[in-house]
Amino acid sequence: MEQQTEKKKIVFSAIQPSGTITLGNYLGAVKNWVAMQDEFNCIYALADLHTITVRQEPAQFRKNIIDAYASILACGIDAEKSLFFMQSHVTTHAQLAWLLNCYTQFGELSRMTQFKDKSAKHADNVNAGLFTYPALMAADILLYQADMVPVGADQKQHLELTRNIAERFNGLYGNVFKVPEPYIPKNGARVMSLQDPTKKMSKSDENVNACVTLMDSPETIMKKFKRAVTDSEAKVRYAEGKDGINNLMTIYSAVTGLTFEQIEKDFDGKGYGDFKTAVGEAVVEELRPVRERYDKYIADKSYMQECYRKADEIAQKFSQRTLDKAMKKIGFVK
Ligand code: TYM
């Protein structure tokens, strides 16, 4: 972060500490965060403010935050290269979110599919935060003048809204915010449930076999892949209607870098059993170092604290500049 003068592009992204991090989070977003660290100025946040849109049990929430911080470091985020801070420790996020709420339309927020999904799922707690969540997400991104935002496909709609809010604000007041581009991977942008491959893989799935987490043991990962739902054709090929196999091919491709054609060739004449074993083994090997590093970080809370305190402070200073500018443009008195 020190080399601002190099004019490296700025990357921003965030993840919610709402439970164990999944293979979907990893392949859709975090793997790219890691890969982007050398080329760009990377700023990442643990989006803990977002998480309370769904009710959290305090002790468990506290534990999830620390676990998620350790997991992201374990995935390969290097605190020396990238800023990795806690959203709730940096006061500008809630402040800019309020301002942006006043530049975001009710109709726009009503169209967000995540709001529709989550309000159906938590019908007893359709709170205002759940509704205005995209304005907070826009604030996260716009505070850092981010050029690129690496996310999975499910966040694309929120990114489009962020761009609209930024353009609207800039249209009124001049160039205050950089209009960010989404960065969505070709493979892994939408990892599906292993039990119902028409649904997104999600940590909140009731069926434990549907979702692989970064903390699953190798045996558990193998078991989940062996039980993955497929079809009756018994041919490894990517095609419409073969959601289960398409998903396994996507995961295998995202982990190994092989193209679909190469995978089809390699598994020509082989059954689904062999293919599921290969996918499981590739994922086990990909996640093995992550689990090992996690054990090291989680045992060293003071190191993690040192990392986020440093990052929080830099993020606060950096983002304050954007907040001050936006407030001045609106007409607030300093
Ligand atoms: P969250 O915490 O739900 O997910 C974190 C990242 O993981 C991606 N992802 C997936 N990718 C592929 N397949 C899946 N099954 C899958 N599930 C999740 C998500 O697309 C995301 O990139 N609102 C965000 C967090 C956030 C944020 C931000 C992101 C807050 N502020 C600013 C970017 C920029 C969220 O809830 O992600």
mmCIF file of N, CA and C and ligand atoms in Angstrom, residues 12-18 22-30 33 47 50 87 114 118 133 136-138 140-141 149-155 158-159 188-192 200-203, ligand 1:
data_model
loop_
_atom_site.group_PDB
_atom_site.id
_atom_site.type_symbol
_atom_site.label_atom_id
_atom_site.label_comp_id
_atom_site.label_asym_id
_atom_site.label_seq_id
_atom_site.Cartn_x
_atom_site.Cartn_y
_atom_site.Cartn_z
ATOM 1 N N PHE A 12 -10.578 -3.752 -4.681
ATOM 2 C CA PHE A 12 -11.258 -3.859 -3.390
ATOM 3 C C PHE A 12 -12.234 -5.026 -3.422
ATOM 4 N N SER A 13 -12.268 -5.782 -2.326
ATOM 5 C CA SER A 13 -13.347 -6.746 -2.177
ATOM 6 C C SER A 13 -13.540 -7.067 -0.690
ATOM 7 N N ALA A 14 -14.597 -7.781 -0.388
ATOM 8 C CA ALA A 14 -14.897 -8.100 1.010
ATOM 9 C C ALA A 14 -15.675 -9.401 1.091
ATOM 10 N N ILE A 15 -15.650 -9.970 2.294
ATOM 11 C CA ILE A 15 -16.382 -11.217 2.532
ATOM 12 C C ILE A 15 -17.035 -11.135 3.907
ATOM 13 N N GLN A 16 -18.192 -11.720 4.028
ATOM 14 C CA GLN A 16 -18.886 -11.695 5.316
ATOM 15 C C GLN A 16 -18.400 -12.828 6.223
ATOM 16 N N PRO A 17 -18.204 -12.525 7.492
ATOM 17 C CA PRO A 17 -17.846 -13.588 8.442
ATOM 18 C C PRO A 17 -19.105 -14.246 8.992
ATOM 19 N N SER A 18 -19.840 -14.923 8.115
ATOM 20 C CA SER A 18 -21.128 -15.455 8.570
ATOM 21 C C SER A 18 -21.087 -16.959 8.776
ATOM 22 N N THR A 22 -16.642 -21.131 2.313
ATOM 23 C CA THR A 22 -16.929 -22.287 1.461
ATOM 24 C C THR A 22 -16.016 -22.350 0.235
ATOM 25 N N LEU A 23 -16.067 -23.499 -0.402
ATOM 26 C CA LEU A 23 -15.338 -23.662 -1.663
ATOM 27 C C LEU A 23 -15.847 -22.654 -2.703
ATOM 28 N N GLY A 24 -17.123 -22.302 -2.622
ATOM 29 C CA GLY A 24 -17.699 -21.293 -3.522
ATOM 30 C C GLY A 24 -17.052 -19.930 -3.298
ATOM 31 N N ASN A 25 -16.955 -19.502 -2.042
ATOM 32 C CA ASN A 25 -16.293 -18.234 -1.717
ATOM 33 C C ASN A 25 -14.857 -18.248 -2.247
ATOM 34 N N TYR A 26 -14.209 -19.392 -2.035
ATOM 35 C CA TYR A 26 -12.796 -19.503 -2.400
ATOM 36 C C TYR A 26 -12.607 -19.417 -3.918
ATOM 37 N N LEU A 27 -13.345 -20.245 -4.662
ATOM 38 C CA LEU A 27 -13.131 -20.272 -6.121
ATOM 39 C C LEU A 27 -13.730 -19.040 -6.795
ATOM 40 N N GLY A 28 -14.837 -18.534 -6.233
ATOM 41 C CA GLY A 28 -15.491 -17.383 -6.849
ATOM 42 C C GLY A 28 -14.765 -16.078 -6.566
ATOM 43 N N ALA A 29 -14.107 -15.985 -5.411
ATOM 44 C CA ALA A 29 -13.536 -14.693 -5.036
ATOM 45 C C ALA A 29 -12.120 -14.789 -4.474
ATOM 46 N N VAL A 30 -11.954 -15.491 -3.363
ATOM 47 C CA VAL A 30 -10.715 -15.362 -2.587
ATOM 48 C C VAL A 30 -9.473 -15.835 -3.354
ATOM 49 N N TRP A 33 -8.420 -12.945 -5.209
ATOM 50 C CA TRP A 33 -7.836 -11.913 -4.335
ATOM 51 C C TRP A 33 -6.342 -12.200 -4.161
ATOM 52 N N ALA A 47 -16.378 -8.085 6.051
ATOM 53 C CA ALA A 47 -17.580 -7.243 6.050
ATOM 54 C C ALA A 47 -18.508 -7.626 7.204
ATOM 55 N N HIS A 50 -22.053 -5.997 7.451
ATOM 56 C CA HIS A 50 -23.079 -6.612 6.598
ATOM 57 C C HIS A 50 -23.742 -7.811 7.282
ATOM 58 N N GLN A 87 -14.155 -4.205 8.672
ATOM 59 C CA GLN A 87 -15.075 -3.134 8.247
ATOM 60 C C GLN A 87 -15.597 -2.321 9.435
ATOM 61 N N GLN A 114 -30.868 -10.594 -4.204
ATOM 62 C CA GLN A 114 -30.441 -11.087 -2.895
ATOM 63 C C GLN A 114 -31.412 -10.640 -1.798
ATOM 64 N N LYS A 118 -33.262 -13.272 0.490
ATOM 65 C CA LYS A 118 -33.031 -13.279 1.942
ATOM 66 C C LYS A 118 -34.274 -12.891 2.714
ATOM 67 N N TYR A 133 -28.606 -2.744 2.432
ATOM 68 C CA TYR A 133 -27.297 -3.407 2.367
ATOM 69 C C TYR A 133 -26.470 -3.009 1.126
ATOM 70 N N LEU A 136 -24.405 0.123 1.624
ATOM 71 C CA LEU A 136 -23.197 -0.084 2.440
ATOM 72 C C LEU A 136 -22.103 -0.724 1.596
ATOM 73 N N MET A 137 -22.506 -1.654 0.758
ATOM 74 C CA MET A 137 -21.524 -2.308 -0.113
ATOM 75 C C MET A 137 -20.932 -1.302 -1.108
ATOM 76 N N ALA A 138 -21.762 -0.414 -1.608
ATOM 77 C CA ALA A 138 -21.265 0.635 -2.515
ATOM 78 C C ALA A 138 -20.274 1.534 -1.768
ATOM 79 N N ASP A 140 -18.366 0.713 0.762
ATOM 80 C CA ASP A 140 -17.108 -0.035 0.932
ATOM 81 C C ASP A 140 -16.198 0.183 -0.267
ATOM 82 N N ILE A 141 -16.789 0.014 -1.434
ATOM 83 C CA ILE A 141 -16.001 0.028 -2.670
ATOM 84 C C ILE A 141 -15.575 1.451 -3.030
ATOM 85 N N VAL A 149 -13.240 -4.980 -8.742
ATOM 86 C CA VAL A 149 -13.824 -5.649 -7.579
ATOM 87 C C VAL A 149 -13.987 -7.144 -7.892
ATOM 88 N N PRO A 150 -13.059 -7.978 -7.408
ATOM 89 C CA PRO A 150 -13.183 -9.421 -7.681
ATOM 90 C C PRO A 150 -14.254 -10.074 -6.810
ATOM 91 N N VAL A 151 -15.297 -10.580 -7.454
ATOM 92 C CA VAL A 151 -16.432 -11.202 -6.755
ATOM 93 C C VAL A 151 -16.970 -12.376 -7.571
ATOM 94 N N GLY A 152 -17.815 -13.174 -6.930
ATOM 95 C CA GLY A 152 -18.547 -14.219 -7.642
ATOM 96 C C GLY A 152 -19.741 -13.605 -8.361
ATOM 97 N N ALA A 153 -20.368 -14.400 -9.241
ATOM 98 C CA ALA A 153 -21.461 -13.881 -10.085
ATOM 99 C C ALA A 153 -22.642 -13.367 -9.270
ATOM 100 N N ASP A 154 -22.838 -13.910 -8.063
ATOM 101 C CA ASP A 154 -24.015 -13.488 -7.276
ATOM 102 C C ASP A 154 -23.930 -12.028 -6.825
ATOM 103 N N GLN A 155 -22.744 -11.432 -6.893
ATOM 104 C CA GLN A 155 -22.601 -10.033 -6.464
ATOM 105 C C GLN A 155 -22.664 -9.046 -7.632
ATOM 106 N N HIS A 158 -25.216 -6.213 -7.368
ATOM 107 C CA HIS A 158 -24.820 -5.180 -6.408
ATOM 108 C C HIS A 158 -23.741 -4.272 -6.983
ATOM 109 N N LEU A 159 -22.866 -4.860 -7.780
ATOM 110 C CA LEU A 159 -21.810 -4.068 -8.416
ATOM 111 C C LEU A 159 -22.390 -3.082 -9.432
ATOM 112 N N GLY A 188 -15.727 -20.794 -11.953
ATOM 113 C CA GLY A 188 -15.833 -20.752 -10.489
ATOM 114 C C GLY A 188 -16.655 -19.583 -10.006
ATOM 115 N N ALA A 189 -17.180 -18.779 -10.926
ATOM 116 C CA ALA A 189 -17.973 -17.611 -10.540
ATOM 117 C C ALA A 189 -19.270 -18.017 -9.851
ATOM 118 N N ARG A 190 -19.712 -19.234 -10.131
ATOM 119 C CA ARG A 190 -20.945 -19.715 -9.518
ATOM 120 C C ARG A 190 -20.799 -21.210 -9.236
ATOM 121 N N VAL A 191 -20.274 -21.508 -8.067
ATOM 122 C CA VAL A 191 -20.135 -22.903 -7.656
ATOM 123 C C VAL A 191 -21.478 -23.329 -7.079
ATOM 124 N N MET A 192 -21.981 -24.479 -7.552
ATOM 125 C CA MET A 192 -23.327 -24.897 -7.181
ATOM 126 C C MET A 192 -23.294 -25.941 -6.063
ATOM 127 N N LYS A 200 -27.142 -22.348 -5.735
ATOM 128 C CA LYS A 200 -25.782 -21.905 -5.403
ATOM 129 C C LYS A 200 -25.266 -22.642 -4.166
ATOM 130 N N MET A 201 -23.987 -22.998 -4.168
ATOM 131 C CA MET A 201 -23.387 -23.561 -2.953
ATOM 132 C C MET A 201 -23.380 -22.488 -1.873
ATOM 133 N N SER A 202 -23.902 -22.828 -0.712
ATOM 134 C CA SER A 202 -24.030 -21.815 0.332
ATOM 135 C C SER A 202 -23.828 -22.446 1.702
ATOM 136 N N LYS A 203 -23.162 -21.661 2.582
ATOM 137 C CA LYS A 203 -22.873 -22.217 3.917
ATOM 138 C C LYS A 203 -24.146 -22.424 4.725
HETATM 139 P P1 TYM B 1 -20.271 -13.213 0.621
HETATM 140 O O1 TYM B 1 -19.638 -13.121 1.969
HETATM 141 O O2 TYM B 1 -21.611 -13.846 0.521
HETATM 142 O O3 TYM B 1 -19.333 -13.987 -0.364
HETATM 143 C C1 TYM B 1 -17.968 -13.625 -0.529
HETATM 144 C C2 TYM B 1 -17.557 -13.836 -1.974
HETATM 145 O O4 TYM B 1 -17.776 -15.187 -2.366
HETATM 146 C C3 TYM B 1 -18.531 -15.222 -3.564
HETATM 147 N N1 TYM B 1 -19.377 -16.433 -3.547
HETATM 148 C C4 TYM B 1 -19.390 -17.359 -4.504
HETATM 149 N N2 TYM B 1 -18.710 -17.465 -5.657
HETATM 150 C C5 TYM B 1 -18.934 -18.565 -6.413
HETATM 151 N N3 TYM B 1 -19.811 -19.537 -6.083
HETATM 152 C C6 TYM B 1 -20.530 -19.479 -4.938
HETATM 153 N N4 TYM B 1 -21.366 -20.465 -4.621
HETATM 154 C C7 TYM B 1 -20.333 -18.350 -4.092
HETATM 155 N N5 TYM B 1 -20.849 -17.955 -2.903
HETATM 156 C C8 TYM B 1 -20.267 -16.789 -2.593
HETATM 157 C C9 TYM B 1 -19.350 -13.945 -3.552
HETATM 158 O O5 TYM B 1 -19.741 -13.571 -4.856
HETATM 159 C C10 TYM B 1 -18.371 -12.967 -2.939
HETATM 160 O O6 TYM B 1 -17.512 -12.428 -3.909
HETATM 161 N N6 TYM B 1 -21.908 -8.529 -0.022
HETATM 162 C C11 TYM B 1 -20.761 -9.415 -0.121
HETATM 163 C C12 TYM B 1 -19.605 -8.948 0.737
HETATM 164 C C13 TYM B 1 -19.218 -7.535 0.486
HETATM 165 C C14 TYM B 1 -18.510 -7.051 -0.655
HETATM 166 C C15 TYM B 1 -18.341 -5.646 -0.426
HETATM 167 C C16 TYM B 1 -18.008 -7.662 -1.806
HETATM 168 C C17 TYM B 1 -19.451 -6.490 1.319
HETATM 169 N N7 TYM B 1 -18.919 -5.349 0.772
HETATM 170 C C18 TYM B 1 -17.682 -4.851 -1.354
HETATM 171 C C19 TYM B 1 -17.349 -6.845 -2.738
HETATM 172 C C20 TYM B 1 -17.188 -5.469 -2.505
HETATM 173 C C21 TYM B 1 -21.165 -10.800 0.331
HETATM 174 O O7 TYM B 1 -22.095 -10.975 1.071
HETATM 175 O O8 TYM B 1 -20.309 -11.776 -0.068
#
